[in-house]
Coordinates of C-alpha atoms and ligand atoms in Angstrom, one line a residue:
Chain A
X1083 CA -0.8 -57.8 -8.5
X1084 CA -1.6 -61.4 -9.0
X1085 CA 1.8 -62.6 -10.2
X1086 CA 1.6 -66.3 -11.0
X1087 CA 4.1 -68.8 -9.4
X1088 CA 6.4 -70.2 -12.1
X1089 CA 6.3 -73.9 -12.6
X1090 CA 9.4 -75.4 -14.3
X1091 CA 9.7 -78.8 -15.9
X1092 CA 12.8 -80.9 -15.6
X1093 CA 12.6 -84.3 -17.3
X1094 CA 9.6 -86.0 -15.5
X1095 CA 9.6 -83.7 -12.6
X1096 CA 8.0 -80.3 -12.0
X1097 CA 9.9 -77.8 -9.9
X1098 CA 8.1 -75.0 -8.1
X1099 CA 10.0 -72.3 -6.2
X1100 CA 7.8 -70.0 -4.2
X1101 CA 9.7 -66.7 -4.0
X1102 CA 7.5 -64.3 -2.2
X1103 CA 4.7 -64.1 0.3
X1104 CA 1.6 -65.9 -0.9
X1105 CA -1.7 -64.1 -0.8
X1106 CA -4.9 -66.2 -1.0
X1107 CA -5.6 -65.7 -4.7
X1108 CA -2.1 -66.5 -5.7
X1109 CA -2.2 -69.7 -3.6
X1110 CA -5.5 -70.9 -5.2
X1111 CA -4.2 -69.9 -8.7
X1112 CA -1.1 -71.9 -8.0
X1113 CA -3.1 -75.0 -7.1
X1114 CA -5.0 -74.8 -10.4
X1115 CA -1.9 -74.1 -12.5
X1116 CA 0.0 -77.0 -11.0
X1117 CA -2.7 -79.6 -11.5
X1118 CA -3.1 -78.4 -15.1
X1119 CA 0.6 -78.6 -15.8
X1120 CA 0.7 -82.1 -14.2
X1121 CA -2.0 -83.3 -16.4
X1122 CA -0.4 -81.8 -19.5
X1123 CA 3.1 -83.0 -18.9
X1124 CA 2.3 -86.3 -17.3
X1125 CA 4.9 -85.5 -14.6
X1126 CA 5.7 -88.2 -12.1
X1127 CA 6.8 -85.9 -9.3
X1128 CA 6.8 -82.4 -7.9
X1129 CA 9.3 -80.5 -5.7
X1130 CA 7.9 -77.4 -4.0
X1131 CA 10.6 -75.2 -2.5
X1132 CA 9.5 -72.9 0.3
X1133 CA 12.9 -71.6 1.4
X1134 CA 12.0 -67.8 1.2
X1135 CA 8.7 -68.2 2.9
X1136 CA 8.7 -66.9 6.5
X1137 CA 5.3 -67.9 7.7
X1138 CA 2.5 -70.3 6.7
X1139 CA -1.0 -69.8 8.1
X1140 CA -3.8 -72.4 8.2
X1141 CA -5.2 -71.2 4.9
X1142 CA -2.0 -71.6 2.9
X1143 CA -1.4 -74.9 4.8
X1144 CA -4.8 -76.2 3.6
X1145 CA -4.0 -75.2 0.0
X1146 CA -0.6 -77.0 0.3
X1147 CA -2.2 -80.0 1.9
X1148 CA -4.9 -80.1 -0.8
X1149 CA -2.2 -79.8 -3.6
X1150 CA -0.3 -82.7 -2.0
X1151 CA -3.4 -84.9 -1.8
X1152 CA -4.6 -84.1 -5.4
X1153 CA -1.1 -84.7 -6.8
X1154 CA -1.1 -88.0 -5.1
X1155 CA -4.5 -88.8 -6.7
X1156 CA -3.0 -88.0 -10.1
X1157 CA -0.3 -90.6 -9.4
X1158 CA 2.6 -88.3 -8.7
X1159 CA 4.9 -87.9 -5.7
X1160 CA 5.5 -84.6 -3.9
X1161 CA 8.5 -83.4 -1.9
X1162 CA 8.4 -80.1 0.0
X1163 CA 11.7 -78.5 0.6
X1164 CA 13.2 -75.6 2.5
X1165 CA 10.7 -75.2 5.3
X1166 CA 12.3 -72.8 7.7
X1167 CA 12.6 -73.6 11.4
X1168 CA 10.3 -70.8 12.4
X1169 CA 7.7 -72.0 9.9
X1170 CA 8.0 -75.6 11.0
X1171 CA 7.4 -74.5 14.6
X1172 CA 4.4 -72.4 13.9
X1173 CA 2.9 -75.1 11.7
X1174 CA 3.2 -77.6 14.6
X1175 CA 1.7 -75.1 17.0
X1176 CA -1.2 -74.6 14.7
X1177 CA -1.6 -78.4 14.7
X1178 CA -0.7 -78.9 11.1
X1179 CA 1.6 -81.9 10.4
X1180 CA 1.5 -82.4 6.6
X1181 CA 2.1 -86.0 7.5
X1182 CA 1.6 -87.5 4.0
X1183 CA 4.4 -85.7 2.3
X1184 CA 8.1 -86.2 1.9
X1185 CA 10.3 -83.3 3.0
X1186 CA 14.0 -82.3 2.4
X1187 CA 16.3 -79.6 3.6
X1188 CA 16.7 -78.0 0.2
X1189 CA 15.9 -78.3 -3.5
X1190 CA 18.9 -80.4 -4.3
X1191 CA 18.2 -82.9 -1.5
X1192 CA 14.6 -82.9 -2.5
X1193 CA 15.3 -83.8 -6.1
X1194 CA 17.6 -86.6 -4.9
X1195 CA 14.9 -87.9 -2.7
X1196 CA 12.3 -87.7 -5.4
X1197 CA 14.5 -89.5 -8.0
X1198 CA 15.3 -92.3 -5.5
X1199 CA 11.6 -92.7 -4.8
X1200 CA 10.7 -92.8 -8.5
X1201 CA 13.4 -95.4 -9.1
X1202 CA 12.1 -97.7 -6.4
Chain B
X361 CA 7.2 -44.0 17.7
X362 CA 3.6 -45.0 17.4
X363 CA 2.6 -47.3 20.2
X364 CA -0.5 -48.4 18.3
X365 CA -1.2 -49.0 14.7
X366 CA -4.2 -50.5 12.9
X367 CA -5.4 -52.0 9.6
X368 CA -9.0 -52.1 8.5
X369 CA -10.0 -55.5 7.1
X370 CA -12.3 -55.1 4.2
X371 CA -10.7 -56.9 1.3
X372 CA -8.6 -60.0 1.0
X373 CA -5.6 -57.8 0.4
X374 CA -6.0 -56.2 3.8
X375 CA -5.1 -59.6 5.3
X376 CA -1.7 -59.3 3.7
X377 CA -1.3 -55.7 4.8
X378 CA -2.2 -56.6 8.4
X379 CA 0.4 -59.4 8.7
X380 CA 3.0 -57.2 7.0
X381 CA 2.4 -54.6 9.7
X382 CA 2.6 -57.2 12.4
X383 CA 5.8 -58.7 11.1
X384 CA 7.4 -55.2 11.0
X385 CA 6.2 -54.3 14.5
X386 CA 7.4 -57.7 15.9
X387 CA 10.8 -57.1 14.3
X388 CA 11.0 -53.6 15.6
X389 CA 10.0 -54.7 19.1
X390 CA 13.0 -57.1 19.1
X391 CA 11.3 -60.5 18.7
X392 CA 13.3 -63.3 17.2
X393 CA 12.5 -65.0 13.9
X394 CA 10.4 -67.7 15.5
X395 CA 8.3 -65.3 17.5
X396 CA 8.0 -63.1 14.4
X397 CA 6.5 -66.0 12.5
X398 CA 4.2 -66.8 15.4
X399 CA 2.9 -63.2 15.6
X400 CA 2.5 -62.9 11.8
X401 CA 0.7 -66.2 11.6
X402 CA -1.7 -65.3 14.5
X403 CA -2.5 -62.0 12.7
X404 CA -3.1 -63.7 9.5
X405 CA -5.6 -66.2 11.2
X406 CA -7.5 -63.4 13.0
X407 CA -7.6 -61.2 9.9
X408 CA -8.9 -63.9 7.7
X409 CA -11.5 -64.9 10.2
X410 CA -12.8 -61.3 10.2
X411 CA -12.8 -61.3 6.4
X412 CA -14.5 -64.7 6.1
X413 CA -17.0 -64.6 8.9
X414 CA -17.7 -61.0 9.8
X415 CA -17.2 -59.3 6.4
X416 CA -15.2 -56.4 7.8
X417 CA -13.4 -55.3 11.0
X418 CA -10.1 -54.1 12.3
X419 CA -6.7 -55.4 13.4
X420 CA -4.9 -53.2 16.0
X421 CA -1.3 -53.8 17.0
X422 CA 0.0 -52.3 20.2
X423 CA 3.2 -52.3 22.1
X424 CA 2.6 -53.1 25.8
X425 CA 4.5 -53.3 29.0
X426 CA 3.7 -55.0 32.2
X427 CA 5.9 -55.2 35.3
X428 CA 9.1 -54.8 33.3
X429 CA 7.9 -57.2 30.5
X430 CA 7.6 -56.0 27.0
X431 CA 5.2 -57.4 24.4
X432 CA 2.9 -57.0 21.5
X433 CA -0.8 -57.0 21.8
X434 CA -3.1 -57.8 18.9
X435 CA -6.8 -56.8 19.0
X436 CA -9.0 -58.2 16.3
X437 CA -12.5 -56.7 16.4
X438 CA -15.6 -56.9 14.2
X439 CA -19.3 -56.2 14.4
X440 CA -20.2 -59.4 12.6
X441 CA -22.5 -62.3 13.7
X442 CA -20.5 -63.2 16.8
X443 CA -19.5 -66.7 17.8
X444 CA -22.4 -68.7 19.3
X445 CA -20.4 -71.6 20.8
X446 CA -17.0 -70.4 22.0
X447 CA -16.0 -73.8 23.4
X448 CA -16.5 -75.5 20.0
X449 CA -14.4 -73.0 18.0
X450 CA -11.5 -73.5 20.4
X451 CA -11.4 -77.2 19.5
X452 CA -8.9 -78.3 16.9
X453 CA -10.7 -79.1 13.7
X454 CA -13.9 -77.2 14.2
X455 CA -14.8 -75.2 11.1
X456 CA -18.0 -73.9 9.6
X457 CA -16.3 -73.1 6.3
X458 CA -14.5 -76.3 5.4
X459 CA -11.3 -74.9 6.7
X460 CA -8.8 -76.9 8.8
X461 CA -10.3 -75.4 12.0
X462 CA -6.8 -74.7 13.1
X463 CA -7.1 -70.9 13.4
X464 CA -8.5 -70.2 16.8
X465 CA -6.9 -73.0 18.8
X466 CA -3.7 -72.3 16.9
X467 CA -3.6 -68.6 17.7
X468 CA -4.0 -69.5 21.4
X469 CA -1.0 -71.8 21.2
X470 CA 1.1 -69.4 19.2
X471 CA 0.6 -66.5 21.6
X472 CA 1.0 -66.1 25.4
X473 CA -2.3 -64.6 26.3
X474 CA -5.6 -65.0 24.5
X475 CA -9.1 -63.7 25.3
X476 CA -12.3 -63.8 23.2
X477 CA -15.4 -61.6 23.9
X478 CA -18.2 -62.4 21.5
X479 CA -21.9 -61.6 21.5
X480 CA -24.2 -63.2 19.0
X481 CA -25.4 -60.6 16.5
X482 CA -23.1 -57.9 17.9
X483 CA -19.6 -58.9 17.1
X484 CA -16.4 -60.4 18.3
X485 CA -13.2 -59.0 19.9
X486 CA -10.2 -61.2 20.3
X487 CA -7.3 -59.9 22.3
X488 CA -4.0 -61.7 22.3
X489 CA -0.5 -60.9 23.6
X490 CA 3.0 -62.2 23.0
X491 CA 5.7 -61.3 25.6
X492 CA 9.4 -60.8 24.8
X493 CA 11.4 -63.3 26.9
Chain C
X543 CA 16.5 -39.5 73.0
X544 CA 17.7 -41.1 69.7
X545 CA 21.1 -39.7 70.4
X546 CA 21.4 -41.5 73.8
X547 CA 20.3 -44.7 72.1
X548 CA 22.8 -44.4 69.2
X549 CA 25.6 -43.6 71.6
X550 CA 24.6 -46.6 73.8
X551 CA 24.5 -48.8 70.8
X552 CA 27.7 -47.6 69.2
X553 CA 29.7 -47.8 72.4
X554 CA 28.7 -51.4 72.9
X555 CA 28.6 -52.6 69.3
X556 CA 30.9 -55.5 69.9
X557 CA 28.9 -56.8 72.8
X558 CA 25.6 -56.5 70.8
X559 CA 27.0 -58.3 67.8
X560 CA 28.4 -61.1 69.9
X561 CA 25.0 -61.6 71.6
X562 CA 23.2 -61.4 68.3
X563 CA 25.5 -64.1 66.8
X564 CA 25.0 -66.3 69.8
X565 CA 21.2 -66.0 69.4
X566 CA 21.4 -66.7 65.7
X567 CA 23.4 -69.8 66.3
X568 CA 20.5 -71.1 68.4
X569 CA 18.0 -70.8 65.4
X570 CA 16.8 -74.1 64.2
X571 CA 18.1 -75.3 60.8
X572 CA 20.8 -72.6 60.9
X573 CA 24.0 -73.4 58.9
X574 CA 25.6 -70.1 58.0
X575 CA 26.8 -69.3 61.5
X576 CA 28.1 -72.8 62.2
X577 CA 29.8 -73.7 59.0
X578 CA 31.3 -70.5 57.7
X579 CA 34.7 -69.5 58.9
X580 CA 34.7 -67.2 61.9
X581 CA 36.2 -64.2 60.3
X582 CA 33.5 -64.3 57.6
X583 CA 30.7 -64.6 60.1
X584 CA 32.3 -61.7 62.0
X585 CA 32.5 -59.6 58.9
X586 CA 29.0 -60.3 57.7
X587 CA 27.6 -59.7 61.1
X588 CA 29.3 -56.4 61.5
X589 CA 28.1 -55.3 58.1
X590 CA 24.6 -56.4 59.1
X591 CA 24.8 -54.5 62.4
X592 CA 26.0 -51.4 60.6
X593 CA 23.2 -51.6 58.1
X594 CA 20.7 -52.1 60.9
X595 CA 22.0 -49.0 62.8
X596 CA 22.5 -46.8 59.8
X597 CA 19.1 -45.3 59.9
X598 CA 18.2 -44.9 63.6
X599 CA 18.7 -41.2 63.5
X600 CA 17.2 -40.7 60.2
X601 CA 14.3 -43.2 59.7
X602 CA 13.2 -41.9 56.3
X603 CA 16.2 -42.8 54.2
X604 CA 17.4 -46.4 54.6
X605 CA 20.5 -46.4 52.5
X606 CA 19.4 -48.4 49.4
X607 CA 22.9 -48.9 48.0
X608 CA 24.0 -50.5 51.2
X609 CA 20.9 -52.6 51.5
X610 CA 21.4 -53.9 47.9
X611 CA 25.0 -54.7 48.5
X612 CA 24.2 -56.6 51.7
X613 CA 21.2 -58.6 50.3
X614 CA 23.2 -59.6 47.2
X615 CA 25.7 -61.1 49.6
X616 CA 23.3 -62.9 51.8
X617 CA 21.4 -64.3 48.9
X618 CA 24.7 -65.7 47.6
X619 CA 25.3 -67.2 51.1
X620 CA 21.9 -68.8 50.8
X621 CA 20.2 -67.1 53.7
X622 CA 16.5 -67.9 53.4
X623 CA 14.1 -65.0 53.7
X624 CA 12.7 -66.4 56.9
X625 CA 16.2 -66.3 58.3
X626 CA 16.8 -62.7 57.2
X627 CA 13.5 -61.8 59.0
X628 CA 14.6 -63.7 62.1
X629 CA 18.0 -61.9 62.0
X630 CA 16.2 -58.5 62.0
X631 CA 13.9 -59.6 64.9
X632 CA 16.8 -60.9 66.9
X633 CA 18.9 -57.8 66.3
X634 CA 16.1 -55.5 67.5
X635 CA 15.5 -57.7 70.6
X636 CA 19.1 -57.8 71.5
X637 CA 19.4 -54.1 71.2
X638 CA 16.3 -53.5 73.3
X639 CA 17.4 -55.8 76.0
X640 CA 20.8 -54.3 76.1
X641 CA 19.5 -50.8 76.4
X642 CA 17.2 -52.0 79.2
X643 CA 20.2 -53.5 81.0
X644 CA 22.1 -50.2 80.6
X645 CA 19.0 -48.5 82.0
X646 CA 18.8 -46.3 78.9
X647 CA 15.4 -47.7 78.5
X648 CA 13.3 -47.6 81.7
X649 CA 9.7 -47.8 82.7
X650 CA 9.3 -44.1 82.2
X651 CA 10.3 -43.9 78.6
X652 CA 9.3 -47.4 77.5
X653 CA 6.4 -46.2 75.4
X654 CA 8.4 -43.6 73.4
X655 CA 11.2 -46.1 72.9
X656 CA 8.7 -48.6 71.5
X657 CA 7.7 -46.0 68.9
X658 CA 11.3 -45.3 68.1
X659 CA 11.9 -49.0 67.6
X660 CA 9.0 -49.4 65.4
X661 CA 9.9 -46.4 63.2
X662 CA 13.4 -47.7 63.0
X663 CA 12.9 -51.4 62.3
X664 CA 9.8 -51.5 60.1
X665 CA 11.0 -49.4 57.1
X666 CA 14.3 -51.2 57.4
X667 CA 12.7 -54.6 57.3
X668 CA 10.6 -53.6 54.3
X669 CA 13.5 -52.3 52.3
X670 CA 15.7 -55.3 53.1
X671 CA 12.9 -57.8 52.2
X672 CA 12.2 -55.9 49.1
X673 CA 15.8 -55.9 48.0
X674 CA 16.1 -59.5 49.0
X675 CA 13.2 -60.6 46.7
X676 CA 14.5 -58.6 43.8
X677 CA 17.9 -60.1 44.2
X678 CA 16.5 -63.6 44.6
X679 CA 14.4 -63.3 41.5
X680 CA 17.5 -62.1 39.6
X681 CA 19.5 -65.0 40.8
X682 CA 16.8 -67.5 39.9
X683 CA 16.4 -66.1 36.4
X684 CA 20.1 -66.2 35.9
X685 CA 20.2 -69.8 37.0
X686 CA 17.4 -70.6 34.6
X687 CA 19.2 -69.0 31.7
X688 CA 22.4 -70.8 32.6
X689 CA 20.5 -74.1 32.7
X690 CA 18.8 -73.4 29.4
X691 CA 22.0 -72.5 27.6
X692 CA 23.8 -75.5 29.1
X693 CA 21.5 -78.1 27.9
X694 CA 20.2 -77.6 24.5
X695 CA 22.8 -77.7 21.8
X696 CA 22.9 -79.8 18.7
X697 CA 26.3 -81.4 18.2
X698 CA 27.3 -82.5 14.7
X699 CA 28.9 -85.9 15.1
X700 CA 29.2 -87.2 11.5
X701 CA 28.4 -85.7 8.2
X702 CA 24.6 -85.7 8.1
X703 CA 24.2 -86.9 11.7
X704 CA 23.8 -84.7 14.8
X705 CA 23.0 -85.4 18.4
X706 CA 21.2 -83.4 21.0
X707 CA 21.7 -84.6 24.6
X708 CA 18.9 -83.5 26.8
X709 CA 19.7 -83.1 30.5
X710 CA 17.4 -82.2 33.3
X711 CA 13.7 -81.4 33.6
X712 CA 11.8 -80.2 30.6
X713 CA 9.2 -77.6 31.1
X714 CA 7.2 -75.7 28.4
X715 CA 9.7 -72.8 28.2
X716 CA 12.7 -75.1 27.9
X717 CA 10.9 -77.3 25.4
X718 CA 10.4 -74.2 23.1
X719 CA 14.1 -73.4 23.4
X720 CA 15.1 -77.0 22.7
X721 CA 12.8 -77.0 19.6
X722 CA 14.4 -73.8 18.2
X723 CA 18.0 -74.9 18.8
X724 CA 17.2 -78.3 17.3
X725 CA 15.6 -77.0 14.1
X726 CA 18.1 -74.2 13.6
X727 CA 20.9 -76.7 14.2
X728 CA 19.4 -79.2 11.7
X729 CA 19.3 -76.6 9.0
X730 CA 22.7 -75.0 9.6
X731 CA 24.5 -78.4 10.1
X732 CA 22.6 -79.9 7.2
X733 CA 21.8 -82.9 9.3
X734 CA 19.7 -85.7 7.8
X735 CA 19.2 -87.6 11.0
X736 CA 19.2 -86.2 14.5
X737 CA 19.3 -88.2 17.7
X738 CA 17.5 -86.8 20.7
X739 CA 19.2 -88.4 23.7
X740 CA 17.0 -88.4 26.7
X741 CA 19.3 -90.4 29.0
X742 CA 19.6 -87.4 31.2
X743 CA 15.9 -86.6 31.4
X744 CA 14.7 -87.8 34.8
X745 CA 11.0 -88.0 34.2
X746 CA 9.1 -88.5 30.9
X747 CA 5.4 -87.7 31.5
X748 CA 2.8 -87.0 28.9
X749 CA 3.8 -83.3 28.8
X750 CA 7.4 -84.1 28.1
X751 CA 6.5 -86.8 25.6
X752 CA 4.2 -84.4 23.9
X753 CA 7.0 -81.9 23.5
X754 CA 9.3 -84.6 22.1
X755 CA 6.7 -85.7 19.6
X756 CA 6.2 -82.1 18.5
X757 CA 10.0 -81.6 18.1
X758 CA 10.2 -84.8 16.0
X759 CA 7.4 -83.6 13.8
X760 CA 9.0 -80.2 13.3
X761 CA 12.3 -81.9 12.4
X762 CA 10.5 -83.9 9.8
X763 CA 9.0 -80.7 8.3
X764 CA 12.4 -79.1 7.8
X765 CA 13.4 -82.2 6.0
X766 CA 15.3 -84.5 8.4
X767 CA 14.6 -87.5 10.6
X768 CA 14.4 -87.5 14.3
X769 CA 15.3 -90.5 16.4
X770 CA 14.8 -90.9 20.2
X771 CA 17.6 -92.6 22.0
X772 CA 18.5 -93.3 25.6
X773 CA 15.2 -94.8 26.7
X774 CA 15.8 -96.4 30.0
X775 CA 13.6 -99.3 31.1
X776 CA 11.6 -97.3 33.6
X777 CA 10.9 -94.6 31.0
X778 CA 9.7 -97.3 28.6
X779 CA 7.4 -98.4 31.3
X780 CA 5.9 -95.0 32.0
X781 CA 5.5 -94.3 28.3
X782 CA 3.5 -97.5 27.8
X783 CA 1.6 -97.0 31.1
X784 CA 0.6 -93.5 30.1
X785 CA -0.6 -94.7 26.7
X786 CA 1.8 -92.4 24.9
X787 CA 2.1 -93.3 21.3
X788 CA 5.7 -93.0 20.0
X789 CA 5.2 -95.5 17.2
X790 CA 5.6 -92.9 14.5
X791 CA 9.2 -92.4 15.0
X792 CA 12.3 -94.5 15.6
X793 CA 13.4 -95.2 19.1
X794 CA 16.5 -96.9 20.4
X795 CA 17.6 -97.9 23.9
X796 CA 21.1 -96.4 23.6
X797 CA 23.0 -93.7 21.8
X798 CA 25.3 -96.3 20.3
X799 CA 22.5 -98.3 18.7
X800 CA 20.9 -95.1 17.5
X801 CA 24.1 -94.1 15.9
X802 CA 24.4 -97.4 14.1
X803 CA 20.9 -97.0 12.8
X804 CA 21.5 -93.4 11.8
X805 CA 24.6 -94.5 9.8
X806 CA 22.4 -97.2 8.2
X807 CA 19.8 -94.6 7.3
X808 CA 22.4 -92.5 5.5
X809 CA 23.8 -95.6 3.8
X810 CA 27.0 -95.9 5.8
X811 CA 28.5 -98.2 8.4
X812 CA 31.5 -98.3 10.7
X813 CA 33.9 -101.0 9.7
X814 CA 37.0 -102.2 11.4
X815 CA 40.2 -102.0 9.5
X816 CA 43.1 -104.3 10.1
X817 CA 46.2 -102.8 11.6
X818 CA 49.2 -103.4 9.5
Ligands
ATP735 N1 -14.6 -63.2 13.9 C1 -15.5 -64.2 13.8 N2 -16.8 -64.0 13.7 C2 -17.7 -65.0 13.7 N3 -17.3 -66.3 13.7 C3 -16.0 -66.6 13.7 C4 -15.1 -65.6 13.8 N4 -13.8 -66.2 13.9 C5 -14.1 -67.5 13.9 N5 -15.4 -67.8 13.8 C6 -16.0 -69.2 13.8 O1 -15.1 -70.1 14.4 C7 -14.8 -71.2 13.6 C8 -13.4 -71.7 13.8 O2 -12.4 -70.7 13.4 P1 -11.0 -71.2 13.0 O3 -10.2 -70.0 12.6 O4 -10.5 -71.9 14.2 O5 -11.2 -72.2 11.9 P2 -11.6 -71.9 10.4 O6 -11.4 -70.5 10.1 O7 -12.9 -72.5 10.1 O8 -10.4 -72.7 9.6 P3 -8.9 -72.3 9.4 O9 -8.7 -71.1 10.2 O10 -8.1 -73.5 9.9 O11 -8.7 -72.0 8.0 C9 -15.0 -70.7 12.1 O12 -15.3 -71.7 11.3 C10 -16.2 -69.7 12.4 O13 -17.4 -70.4 12.4
MG736 MG1 -9.7 -69.3 10.5

């Protein structure tokens, strides 16, 4: 049951597309896998696409927030893409802002933003 | 049509089952995508709290009507340790487990009605309702 | 006895209605009977009188359909509930006095007529007030929906730039709707910058500011930027006086300035071209 979330590498950037509802184990596994892969590939940035996700609770939000902070500590930049309107509203109502991360409408925009940021 | 359905919360997987049930019920009751997300998220918070702090318990989902209004009521009950300081847990950021402490105050904001009854040593019952507008 | 009364009333309906209208015109703060054209006053009054007399003989069944029709009308005319109540009182008074004059009511049968009147007026009043409040609620909620729909749409202005003009008072319910329309619009229009124009919002208190801040944060989560424009001087004053912190997002005094800034943020500018 614990399918792992695939992490793809494209040049210096890792791309993660979360395709189905996250259970707690998968989320924690993902955090570990991503950090390992960052270390191994010396990636400079990560794009996490959440387009198919229809809700995020405080637990998943914490895992995401931790991933963002840890990735930052490892010297890489993160862009989160595809947060749905309903998810954005529930996150705000939960009091979760994810204020230290870049966001973009979709994967394509997210990669653009990331590359621009890396060039600067 | 069943007016009331429930999921026992014993393992972590039951959290997933509870929110799937909630999402389906919300959809069937005619809630829009944003309210579906609110209801699913609220159930997820309550179910995880049961799993984390009480060990086991139950999530019940019920269709309700009141004065021509229609809605969904969620009852989260357990026979765990209870919540000693109710005021504290309703504050943003209060957590005894290193969480964000967003669950309880968050559920209150996501839903329309929210009530906690808790007795130390005897358990906790949280009842919360979302109305269709 | 009812029969004599009904006959007495029906025979003299015109006179009763006329007296009733005269009395209604004396009511303080009354506008309907003064400003509406005579034929409309006449027609509405006749309908009211018919409604009032429809159940004298049969006190149990006040005709609900008729009552609903009539209340729908008076709600639209803007009759206040107090006024409706007064109209019922006046009607019953006028009829009573009239029947006294005609000596249909006399000292001997006064008591039993009192009972007849009570059984006649009370259920009628109840049904009318009931229908009135239902109708009123319906009207209010329709107006509310109309207002909500009217004033919360996101308009794509340029590629990547959209504007949402906010008009009117923002309460919690409207704030939720605004937030949903805003976010869904951002995603479907693929906007990178949205301008929230609050020129038409009369009061910005902490509650409104809180909703605006939340909206801006949610916009950021879906991947766009939110700019607040149309901040009038008095609004800037209240925002500062209330200690509301809007530092985290861009604000501009006018929509024009906001638009220029938005173009800049998306690496574009408006240039004048020379006419040839
Ligand atoms: N069913 C329960 N039984 C006993 N204690 C509870 C229960 N639910 C919540 N609590 C207590 O209330 C505190 C606050 O709960 P809340 O859900 O708001 O935050 P959290 O679970 O700590 O973190 P988060 O939900 O953000 O991941 C918990 O840390 C716990 O001490
Ligand atoms: Mg919790």
